[in-house]
mmCIF file of C-alpha atoms in Angstrom:
data_model
loop_
_atom_site.group_PDB
_atom_site.id
_atom_site.type_symbol
_atom_site.label_atom_id
_atom_site.label_comp_id
_atom_site.label_asym_id
_atom_site.label_seq_id
_atom_site.Cartn_x
_atom_site.Cartn_y
_atom_site.Cartn_z
ATOM 1 C CA MET X 1 133.652 105.915 127.826
ATOM 2 C CA ALA X 2 130.201 104.646 126.755
ATOM 3 C CA SER X 3 129.672 100.895 126.881
ATOM 4 C CA SER X 4 129.362 98.885 123.678
ATOM 5 C CA ARG X 5 125.832 98.023 124.766
ATOM 6 C CA LEU X 6 124.846 101.680 124.827
ATOM 7 C CA LYS X 7 126.342 102.266 121.390
ATOM 8 C CA ARG X 8 123.888 99.780 119.887
ATOM 9 C CA VAL X 9 120.972 102.066 120.741
ATOM 10 C CA GLU X 10 120.040 105.243 118.868
ATOM 11 C CA GLU X 11 118.323 108.308 120.258
ATOM 12 C CA SER X 12 114.534 108.166 120.139
ATOM 13 C CA ALA X 13 113.418 109.994 116.984
ATOM 14 C CA THR X 14 110.096 110.986 118.525
ATOM 15 C CA ILE X 15 111.774 112.531 121.547
ATOM 16 C CA LYS X 16 114.329 114.255 119.306
ATOM 17 C CA VAL X 17 111.615 115.939 117.232
ATOM 18 C CA ALA X 18 109.722 116.932 120.374
ATOM 19 C CA ASN X 19 112.856 118.508 121.849
ATOM 20 C CA ILE X 20 113.441 120.575 118.692
ATOM 21 C CA ALA X 21 109.819 121.707 118.732
ATOM 22 C CA ASN X 22 110.080 122.671 122.404
ATOM 23 C CA LYS X 23 113.244 124.682 121.713
ATOM 24 C CA LEU X 24 111.468 126.607 118.937
ATOM 25 C CA ARG X 25 108.569 127.302 121.296
ATOM 26 C CA GLN X 26 110.941 128.651 123.928
ATOM 27 C CA GLU X 27 112.262 131.013 121.270
ATOM 28 C CA GLY X 28 108.735 132.312 120.697
ATOM 29 C CA THR X 29 107.768 130.284 117.620
ATOM 30 C CA ASP X 30 104.211 128.931 117.423
ATOM 31 C CA VAL X 31 104.915 125.284 116.684
ATOM 32 C CA ILE X 32 102.083 122.838 116.127
ATOM 33 C CA SER X 33 103.400 119.529 117.427
ATOM 34 C CA PHE X 34 102.048 116.317 115.956
ATOM 35 C CA SER X 35 105.089 114.340 117.069
ATOM 36 C CA LEU X 36 104.496 112.842 120.520
ATOM 37 C CA GLY X 37 102.207 109.947 121.339
ATOM 38 C CA GLU X 38 100.519 111.611 124.273
ATOM 39 C CA PRO X 39 96.817 112.343 124.819
ATOM 40 C CA ASP X 40 96.277 116.061 125.284
ATOM 41 C CA PHE X 41 93.533 115.455 127.855
ATOM 42 C CA ASP X 42 93.990 115.840 131.603
ATOM 43 C CA THR X 43 93.863 112.724 133.749
ATOM 44 C CA PRO X 44 90.272 112.272 135.018
ATOM 45 C CA LYS X 45 89.697 113.937 138.385
ATOM 46 C CA ASN X 46 88.619 110.772 140.192
ATOM 47 C CA ILE X 47 91.991 109.185 139.403
ATOM 48 C CA CYS X 48 93.910 112.229 140.597
ATOM 49 C CA ASP X 49 91.831 112.347 143.780
ATOM 50 C CA ALA X 50 92.476 108.668 144.502
ATOM 51 C CA ALA X 51 96.234 109.105 144.158
ATOM 52 C CA ALA X 52 96.199 112.261 146.295
ATOM 53 C CA ASP X 53 94.102 110.559 148.976
ATOM 54 C CA ALA X 54 96.549 107.658 149.029
ATOM 55 C CA MET X 55 99.459 110.044 149.371
ATOM 56 C CA TYR X 56 97.914 111.951 152.255
ATOM 57 C CA ARG X 57 96.935 108.833 154.161
ATOM 58 C CA GLY X 58 100.546 107.716 154.109
ATOM 59 C CA GLU X 59 100.811 105.422 151.079
ATOM 60 C CA THR X 60 104.239 106.866 150.316
ATOM 61 C CA HIS X 61 106.476 103.949 151.268
ATOM 62 C CA TYR X 62 107.986 101.043 149.402
ATOM 63 C CA THR X 63 105.492 98.628 147.911
ATOM 64 C CA PRO X 64 106.105 95.003 146.915
ATOM 65 C CA SER X 65 108.231 95.068 143.783
ATOM 66 C CA ALA X 66 105.502 93.354 141.765
ATOM 67 C CA GLY X 67 102.919 95.948 142.830
ATOM 68 C CA ILE X 68 100.291 96.337 145.508
ATOM 69 C CA PRO X 69 98.039 93.237 145.732
ATOM 70 C CA GLN X 70 94.833 95.235 145.220
ATOM 71 C CA LEU X 71 96.017 96.583 141.857
ATOM 72 C CA ARG X 72 97.412 93.254 140.684
ATOM 73 C CA ASP X 73 94.094 91.584 141.469
ATOM 74 C CA ALA X 74 92.132 94.347 139.713
ATOM 75 C CA ILE X 75 94.316 94.053 136.615
ATOM 76 C CA ALA X 76 93.854 90.283 136.582
ATOM 77 C CA GLU X 77 90.097 90.739 136.823
ATOM 78 C CA LYS X 78 90.202 93.188 133.923
ATOM 79 C CA LEU X 79 92.275 90.776 131.820
ATOM 80 C CA ARG X 80 89.888 87.907 132.545
ATOM 81 C CA THR X 81 86.670 89.774 131.818
ATOM 82 C CA GLU X 82 87.765 92.082 128.970
ATOM 83 C CA ASN X 83 90.558 90.147 127.294
ATOM 84 C CA GLY X 84 89.690 86.508 127.872
ATOM 85 C CA LEU X 85 92.990 85.712 129.592
ATOM 86 C CA ASP X 86 93.140 83.074 132.308
ATOM 87 C CA VAL X 87 95.281 84.974 134.833
ATOM 88 C CA ASN X 88 95.398 85.684 138.549
ATOM 89 C CA GLY X 89 96.873 88.599 140.432
ATOM 90 C CA SER X 90 100.015 86.560 141.047
ATOM 91 C CA ASP X 91 100.612 86.483 137.264
ATOM 92 C CA VAL X 92 100.633 90.294 136.989
ATOM 93 C CA LEU X 93 103.693 92.522 137.320
ATOM 94 C CA VAL X 94 103.007 96.245 137.772
ATOM 95 C CA THR X 95 105.730 98.354 136.126
ATOM 96 C CA PRO X 96 106.700 102.045 135.892
ATOM 97 C CA GLY X 97 105.143 102.341 132.443
ATOM 98 C CA ALA X 98 104.605 99.807 129.648
ATOM 99 C CA LYS X 99 107.980 100.787 128.161
ATOM 100 C CA GLN X 100 109.717 99.460 131.281
ATOM 101 C CA ALA X 101 107.778 96.212 130.911
ATOM 102 C CA ILE X 102 108.968 95.826 127.308
ATOM 103 C CA PHE X 103 112.566 96.490 128.331
ATOM 104 C CA GLU X 104 112.331 93.882 131.095
ATOM 105 C CA ILE X 105 110.823 91.333 128.702
ATOM 106 C CA MET X 106 113.664 91.686 126.203
ATOM 107 C CA MET X 107 116.293 91.471 128.914
ATOM 108 C CA THR X 108 114.598 88.350 130.284
ATOM 109 C CA VAL X 109 114.003 86.291 127.145
ATOM 110 C CA LEU X 110 116.808 87.342 124.762
ATOM 111 C CA ASP X 111 120.482 86.366 124.715
ATOM 112 C CA ASP X 112 123.333 87.573 122.528
ATOM 113 C CA GLY X 113 122.782 86.351 118.986
ATOM 114 C CA ASP X 114 119.070 85.637 119.389
ATOM 115 C CA GLU X 115 116.573 87.129 116.957
ATOM 116 C CA ALA X 116 113.381 89.064 117.605
ATOM 117 C CA ILE X 117 110.839 89.835 114.894
ATOM 118 C CA LEU X 118 109.317 93.253 114.320
ATOM 119 C CA PHE X 119 106.738 94.178 111.704
ATOM 120 C CA ASP X 120 108.074 97.072 109.639
ATOM 121 C CA PRO X 121 107.144 99.819 110.557
ATOM 122 C CA ALA X 122 107.226 99.421 114.337
ATOM 123 C CA TRP X 123 107.439 101.668 117.382
ATOM 124 C CA VAL X 124 110.981 102.936 117.864
ATOM 125 C CA SER X 125 111.708 101.529 121.318
ATOM 126 C CA TYR X 126 111.149 97.868 120.439
ATOM 127 C CA ASN X 127 114.281 97.758 118.301
ATOM 128 C CA SER X 128 116.292 99.634 120.917
ATOM 129 C CA ALA X 129 115.264 97.212 123.664
ATOM 130 C CA ILE X 130 116.096 94.219 121.470
ATOM 131 C CA ARG X 131 119.530 95.566 120.621
ATOM 132 C CA PHE X 132 120.240 96.582 124.194
ATOM 133 C CA ALA X 133 119.610 92.952 125.172
ATOM 134 C CA GLY X 134 122.267 91.896 122.642
ATOM 135 C CA ALA X 135 119.870 90.315 120.158
ATOM 136 C CA ASP X 136 119.258 91.074 116.488
ATOM 137 C CA THR X 137 116.098 92.558 115.027
ATOM 138 C CA VAL X 138 114.568 90.844 112.015
ATOM 139 C CA TRP X 139 112.236 93.179 110.140
ATOM 140 C CA VAL X 140 109.236 91.618 108.419
ATOM 141 C CA PRO X 141 107.690 93.756 105.652
ATOM 142 C CA THR X 142 104.048 94.725 105.852
ATOM 143 C CA ASP X 143 101.439 95.499 103.222
ATOM 144 C CA THR X 144 101.242 99.291 103.253
ATOM 145 C CA HIS X 145 98.052 99.077 101.159
ATOM 146 C CA ASP X 146 96.246 96.566 103.408
ATOM 147 C CA ASN X 147 96.254 97.628 107.045
ATOM 148 C CA PHE X 148 100.011 97.067 107.383
ATOM 149 C CA LYS X 149 99.570 93.304 107.758
ATOM 150 C CA PRO X 150 102.806 91.285 107.930
ATOM 151 C CA LEU X 151 103.848 89.635 104.674
ATOM 152 C CA ASP X 152 105.360 86.135 104.521
ATOM 153 C CA LEU X 153 106.076 86.074 108.268
ATOM 154 C CA GLU X 154 107.013 82.398 108.326
ATOM 155 C CA GLU X 155 109.856 82.960 105.870
ATOM 156 C CA TYR X 156 111.632 85.109 108.464
ATOM 157 C CA ILE X 157 111.539 82.539 111.285
ATOM 158 C CA THR X 158 114.890 80.845 111.972
ATOM 159 C CA ASP X 159 116.288 78.611 114.686
ATOM 160 C CA LYS X 160 117.469 81.818 116.386
ATOM 161 C CA THR X 161 113.990 83.381 116.592
ATOM 162 C CA ARG X 162 112.859 83.797 120.195
ATOM 163 C CA ILE X 163 110.012 86.304 120.089
ATOM 164 C CA ILE X 164 107.592 88.044 117.727
ATOM 165 C CA VAL X 165 106.393 91.525 118.691
ATOM 166 C CA VAL X 166 102.774 92.341 117.878
ATOM 167 C CA ASN X 167 101.263 95.773 118.513
ATOM 168 C CA THR X 168 97.550 96.226 117.782
ATOM 169 C CA PRO X 169 96.159 98.851 117.647
ATOM 170 C CA GLY X 170 99.572 99.902 116.426
ATOM 171 C CA ASN X 171 102.063 102.699 116.603
ATOM 172 C CA PRO X 172 102.927 104.312 114.158
ATOM 173 C CA THR X 173 100.222 103.138 111.751
ATOM 174 C CA GLY X 174 97.051 102.964 113.842
ATOM 175 C CA ALA X 175 96.412 99.561 112.251
ATOM 176 C CA VAL X 176 94.109 97.101 114.021
ATOM 177 C CA TYR X 177 94.691 93.447 113.146
ATOM 178 C CA ASP X 178 91.639 91.288 112.550
ATOM 179 C CA ARG X 179 91.148 87.776 113.918
ATOM 180 C CA ASP X 180 92.458 86.064 110.778
ATOM 181 C CA THR X 181 95.718 88.018 110.868
ATOM 182 C CA LEU X 182 96.239 87.272 114.549
ATOM 183 C CA LYS X 183 95.318 83.602 114.041
ATOM 184 C CA ASN X 184 98.010 83.334 111.368
ATOM 185 C CA ILE X 185 100.603 84.857 113.712
ATOM 186 C CA ALA X 186 99.510 82.539 116.526
ATOM 187 C CA ASP X 187 99.720 79.436 114.318
ATOM 188 C CA ILE X 188 103.243 80.349 113.212
ATOM 189 C CA ALA X 189 104.330 80.999 116.803
ATOM 190 C CA ILE X 190 102.978 77.608 117.888
ATOM 191 C CA ASP X 191 104.453 75.725 114.927
ATOM 192 C CA HIS X 192 107.913 77.182 115.515
ATOM 193 C CA ASP X 193 107.759 77.275 119.321
ATOM 194 C CA VAL X 194 108.436 80.998 119.734
ATOM 195 C CA LEU X 195 107.089 83.579 122.158
ATOM 196 C CA VAL X 196 104.883 86.532 121.271
ATOM 197 C CA LEU X 197 104.967 89.933 122.968
ATOM 198 C CA SER X 198 101.477 91.402 122.581
ATOM 199 C CA ASP X 199 101.596 95.144 123.222
ATOM 200 C CA GLU X 200 97.986 96.205 123.810
ATOM 201 C CA ILE X 201 98.565 99.697 125.217
ATOM 202 C CA TYR X 202 96.121 101.241 122.692
ATOM 203 C CA GLU X 203 93.381 98.608 123.074
ATOM 204 C CA LYS X 204 90.722 101.063 124.304
ATOM 205 C CA ILE X 205 91.509 103.697 121.675
ATOM 206 C CA ILE X 206 89.821 101.855 118.845
ATOM 207 C CA TYR X 207 87.199 102.909 116.295
ATOM 208 C CA ASP X 208 84.459 100.596 115.041
ATOM 209 C CA ARG X 209 86.764 97.599 115.325
ATOM 210 C CA GLU X 210 87.187 94.681 117.708
ATOM 211 C CA HIS X 211 90.265 94.364 119.896
ATOM 212 C CA ILE X 212 91.465 90.774 120.194
ATOM 213 C CA SER X 213 94.096 89.694 122.713
ATOM 214 C CA LEU X 214 96.535 87.183 121.235
ATOM 215 C CA GLY X 215 96.852 85.422 124.579
ATOM 216 C CA SER X 216 93.176 84.461 124.424
ATOM 217 C CA MET X 217 93.677 82.354 121.305
ATOM 218 C CA GLU X 218 93.942 78.600 121.492
ATOM 219 C CA GLY X 219 97.442 77.447 122.392
ATOM 220 C CA MET X 220 98.709 80.967 123.127
ATOM 221 C CA GLN X 221 98.124 81.325 126.884
ATOM 222 C CA ASP X 222 101.661 80.345 127.963
ATOM 223 C CA ARG X 223 103.294 81.600 124.793
ATOM 224 C CA THR X 224 102.039 85.194 124.962
ATOM 225 C CA ILE X 225 103.457 87.983 127.127
ATOM 226 C CA THR X 226 100.736 90.633 127.330
ATOM 227 C CA VAL X 227 101.749 94.240 127.964
ATOM 228 C CA ASN X 228 99.372 97.080 128.752
ATOM 229 C CA GLY X 229 99.183 100.214 130.851
ATOM 230 C CA PHE X 230 97.309 103.334 131.832
ATOM 231 C CA SER X 231 99.089 106.057 129.836
ATOM 232 C CA LYS X 232 96.955 106.121 126.711
ATOM 233 C CA ALA X 233 93.462 105.036 127.751
ATOM 234 C CA TYR X 234 93.356 107.146 130.911
ATOM 235 C CA ALA X 235 95.591 110.065 129.822
ATOM 236 C CA MET X 236 98.155 109.107 132.471
ATOM 237 C CA THR X 237 101.410 109.366 130.500
ATOM 238 C CA GLY X 238 103.345 111.184 133.224
ATOM 239 C CA TRP X 239 102.192 108.780 135.928
ATOM 240 C CA ARG X 240 104.367 105.979 134.503
ATOM 241 C CA LEU X 241 102.170 102.987 135.235
ATOM 242 C CA GLY X 242 102.028 99.823 133.173
ATOM 243 C CA TYR X 243 101.649 96.107 133.642
ATOM 244 C CA VAL X 244 102.495 92.758 132.122
ATOM 245 C CA CYS X 245 101.312 89.191 132.567
ATOM 246 C CA ALA X 246 103.480 86.229 131.662
ATOM 247 C CA ARG X 247 104.017 82.601 132.566
ATOM 248 C CA PRO X 248 105.925 81.974 135.829
ATOM 249 C CA ASP X 249 109.483 81.573 134.491
ATOM 250 C CA ILE X 250 109.316 84.800 132.475
ATOM 251 C CA PHE X 251 107.481 86.606 135.272
ATOM 252 C CA GLN X 252 110.217 85.728 137.769
ATOM 253 C CA GLY X 253 112.934 86.919 135.401
ATOM 254 C CA MET X 254 111.222 90.260 134.912
ATOM 255 C CA LEU X 255 110.615 90.622 138.630
ATOM 256 C CA LYS X 256 114.312 90.052 139.296
ATOM 257 C CA ILE X 257 115.244 92.833 136.878
ATOM 258 C CA GLN X 258 112.645 95.185 138.311
ATOM 259 C CA SER X 259 113.634 94.577 141.926
ATOM 260 C CA HIS X 260 117.278 95.350 141.132
ATOM 261 C CA SER X 261 116.573 98.435 139.001
ATOM 262 C CA VAL X 262 113.468 100.574 139.520
ATOM 263 C CA SER X 263 112.265 98.597 142.580
ATOM 264 C CA SER X 264 108.574 99.199 141.871
ATOM 265 C CA ALA X 265 106.037 101.589 140.433
ATOM 266 C CA THR X 266 105.402 104.671 142.585
ATOM 267 C CA SER X 267 103.257 103.786 145.583
ATOM 268 C CA PHE X 268 100.433 106.349 145.386
ATOM 269 C CA VAL X 269 100.361 106.164 141.580
ATOM 270 C CA GLN X 270 99.308 102.537 141.917
ATOM 271 C CA TYR X 271 96.223 103.636 143.858
ATOM 272 C CA GLY X 272 95.422 105.998 140.993
ATOM 273 C CA GLY X 273 95.622 103.009 138.659
ATOM 274 C CA LEU X 274 93.276 101.065 140.896
ATOM 275 C CA GLU X 275 90.712 103.862 140.644
ATOM 276 C CA ALA X 276 91.194 104.046 136.880
ATOM 277 C CA LEU X 277 90.143 100.409 136.548
ATOM 278 C CA GLN X 278 87.366 100.406 139.130
ATOM 279 C CA GLY X 279 85.987 103.912 138.668
ATOM 280 C CA PRO X 280 83.773 105.429 135.941
ATOM 281 C CA GLN X 281 84.800 104.597 132.371
ATOM 282 C CA GLU X 282 82.837 107.404 130.691
ATOM 283 C CA PRO X 283 85.921 109.654 130.402
ATOM 284 C CA VAL X 284 87.601 106.975 128.265
ATOM 285 C CA THR X 285 84.599 106.810 125.943
ATOM 286 C CA GLU X 286 84.467 110.598 125.646
ATOM 287 C CA MET X 287 88.176 110.795 124.849
ATOM 288 C CA VAL X 288 87.935 108.086 122.186
ATOM 289 C CA ASN X 289 84.978 109.835 120.536
ATOM 290 C CA LYS X 290 87.015 113.040 120.325
ATOM 291 C CA PHE X 291 89.991 111.177 118.895
ATOM 292 C CA LYS X 292 87.743 109.658 116.229
ATOM 293 C CA ALA X 293 86.414 113.073 115.214
ATOM 294 C CA ARG X 294 89.963 114.423 115.008
ATOM 295 C CA ARG X 295 91.064 111.428 112.970
ATOM 296 C CA ASP X 296 88.340 112.039 110.420
ATOM 297 C CA VAL X 297 89.289 115.706 110.035
ATOM 298 C CA LEU X 298 92.976 114.886 109.666
ATOM 299 C CA VAL X 299 92.676 111.987 107.230
ATOM 300 C CA LYS X 300 90.282 113.847 104.940
ATOM 301 C CA GLY X 301 92.463 116.952 105.075
ATOM 302 C CA LEU X 302 95.623 115.038 104.198
ATOM 303 C CA ASN X 303 94.011 113.255 101.265
ATOM 304 C CA ASP X 304 92.559 116.544 100.024
ATOM 305 C CA ILE X 305 96.092 117.976 99.951
ATOM 306 C CA GLY X 306 97.310 114.951 97.970
ATOM 307 C CA ILE X 307 98.984 113.136 100.836
ATOM 308 C CA LYS X 308 97.809 109.511 100.703
ATOM 309 C CA CYS X 309 96.601 108.324 104.097
ATOM 310 C CA GLN X 310 94.609 105.253 105.091
ATOM 311 C CA THR X 311 92.027 105.648 107.836
ATOM 312 C CA PRO X 312 93.556 104.184 111.017
ATOM 313 C CA GLY X 313 91.403 101.811 113.021
ATOM 314 C CA GLY X 314 92.863 102.680 116.401
ATOM 315 C CA ALA X 315 95.432 104.606 118.452
ATOM 316 C CA PHE X 316 95.848 108.295 117.571
ATOM 317 C CA TYR X 317 98.317 108.257 114.696
ATOM 318 C CA ALA X 318 98.034 108.702 110.956
ATOM 319 C CA PHE X 319 100.853 107.178 108.893
ATOM 320 C CA ALA X 320 100.783 109.293 105.787
ATOM 321 C CA ASP X 321 102.486 108.615 102.450
ATOM 322 C CA VAL X 322 104.249 111.817 101.320
ATOM 323 C CA SER X 323 106.092 110.298 98.347
ATOM 324 C CA GLU X 324 104.326 112.695 95.963
ATOM 325 C CA PHE X 325 106.252 115.533 97.614
ATOM 326 C CA GLY X 326 109.526 113.917 98.762
ATOM 327 C CA ASN X 327 110.687 111.335 101.258
ATOM 328 C CA GLY X 328 109.621 111.352 104.890
ATOM 329 C CA ASP X 329 112.862 112.808 106.226
ATOM 330 C CA GLU X 330 112.806 115.696 103.747
ATOM 331 C CA ILE X 331 109.157 116.487 104.329
ATOM 332 C CA SER X 332 109.475 116.317 108.120
ATOM 333 C CA GLU X 333 112.320 118.828 108.027
ATOM 334 C CA LYS X 334 110.497 121.077 105.558
ATOM 335 C CA LEU X 335 107.329 121.132 107.632
ATOM 336 C CA LEU X 336 109.220 121.981 110.804
ATOM 337 C CA VAL X 337 111.348 124.719 109.236
ATOM 338 C CA ASP X 338 108.870 126.230 106.772
ATOM 339 C CA ALA X 339 105.500 125.560 108.411
ATOM 340 C CA HIS X 340 106.454 125.134 112.077
ATOM 341 C CA VAL X 341 104.606 121.818 112.142
ATOM 342 C CA ALA X 342 106.386 118.986 113.944
ATOM 343 C CA VAL X 343 105.821 115.447 112.666
ATOM 344 C CA THR X 344 107.956 112.309 112.931
ATOM 345 C CA PRO X 345 109.710 110.916 109.841
ATOM 346 C CA GLY X 346 108.506 107.429 109.019
ATOM 347 C CA SER X 347 112.074 106.148 108.657
ATOM 348 C CA ALA X 348 112.325 106.285 112.462
ATOM 349 C CA PHE X 349 110.024 103.247 112.557
ATOM 350 C CA GLY X 350 111.768 101.087 109.952
ATOM 351 C CA ASP X 351 112.964 101.126 106.356
ATOM 352 C CA SER X 352 109.456 100.751 104.940
ATOM 353 C CA GLY X 353 108.525 104.103 106.464
ATOM 354 C CA ARG X 354 110.963 106.164 104.412
ATOM 355 C CA ASP X 355 108.171 107.637 102.267
ATOM 356 C CA PHE X 356 105.911 108.294 105.255
ATOM 357 C CA ILE X 357 105.442 110.674 108.141
ATOM 358 C CA ARG X 358 103.669 109.909 111.397
ATOM 359 C CA ILE X 359 101.170 112.490 112.572
ATOM 360 C CA SER X 360 99.756 112.251 116.068
ATOM 361 C CA TYR X 361 96.250 113.682 116.252
ATOM 362 C CA ALA X 362 96.423 114.109 120.017
ATOM 363 C CA ALA X 363 95.678 117.790 119.482
ATOM 364 C CA SER X 364 92.505 119.837 119.253
ATOM 365 C CA LYS X 365 90.528 119.951 116.007
ATOM 366 C CA GLU X 366 91.367 123.647 115.747
ATOM 367 C CA ARG X 367 95.106 122.941 115.879
ATOM 368 C CA ILE X 368 94.708 120.061 113.426
ATOM 369 C CA LYS X 369 92.919 122.329 110.957
ATOM 370 C CA GLU X 370 95.577 125.012 111.379
ATOM 371 C CA GLY X 371 98.280 122.365 110.935
ATOM 372 C CA LEU X 372 96.677 121.127 107.730
ATOM 373 C CA SER X 373 96.538 124.658 106.390
ATOM 374 C CA ARG X 374 100.230 125.153 107.117
ATOM 375 C CA ILE X 375 101.124 121.786 105.568
ATOM 376 C CA GLU X 376 99.206 122.644 102.394
ATOM 377 C CA SER X 377 100.911 126.022 102.138
ATOM 378 C CA ALA X 378 104.348 124.460 102.554
ATOM 379 C CA LEU X 379 103.834 121.656 100.028
ATOM 380 C CA THR X 380 101.645 123.136 97.314
#
């Protein structure tokens, strides 16, 4: 009885692996999970206190569908000062998570038969959202030896292309695109009159690199739909709070979808988001420093085993080449069964990932070291 629309969409591979790992844990197995993209830190106390205070003073009712004005204004201020975007609070839509924003974007800008461009490999839910909207995904290969930069992007643009999806820092690779790479994407988007979705959810989890917002580049203000949120930078995954800014016609389309579906983000959660932006930022810096230390342990350990792995410039993922030992699907299964280490097969993120596995280092250094030891024992 499932609709044809639903049949276009596959189960999330990351969630599938996490569910298997959880089942093994329930059976008493000590599974080290490197599969989910979730910081293992608690949400900072000041954010929790702000949400609780809002709840207890009665902020538990419907809010405007686009979000409470205070949060929209604070987000706009952040985007102006940190990202160089010329936006006001009225340009900002607060959503129940960045994933909801991406879904709303695809449903707003894509029609049946349209094309959307993804850089292979890409986060699993982009393709699902594109296909759910009735459009076709066009996969552009990337240079797996050079920061996963897109190759020959312009060759894949057709008269059906409506949007290019850019994610930097990126999932699953951790790649951070430099200004030249982004300038090339922007020039192509302008020349061919297509939109760009700039997913910047990992912007603050970046190591010795510069984050550049595509929407700040010349000619890209009205062409870029910027998505961000609180899940990664502030360890607020379960809070489900994201945001998007877009030009008025796209904004109104997204707002229509939101008002008829999820209505709005949770009322008191929005006050937690307000505190996240306006409160102390030291917890973010501390978390990023710990992620960097974990990254260094993991990448060195993988390369010592013989698993080729570039050093990611951001996010908290390593995209590791396991072709010396098998393909990504085989190795993922072997590690889960033989070593009780859960990773995500690279094929979940596109055809170019078939020889890779994604490892999330959102785990303590002790667990990472134990995981590396188990991986080495299983493969060597």
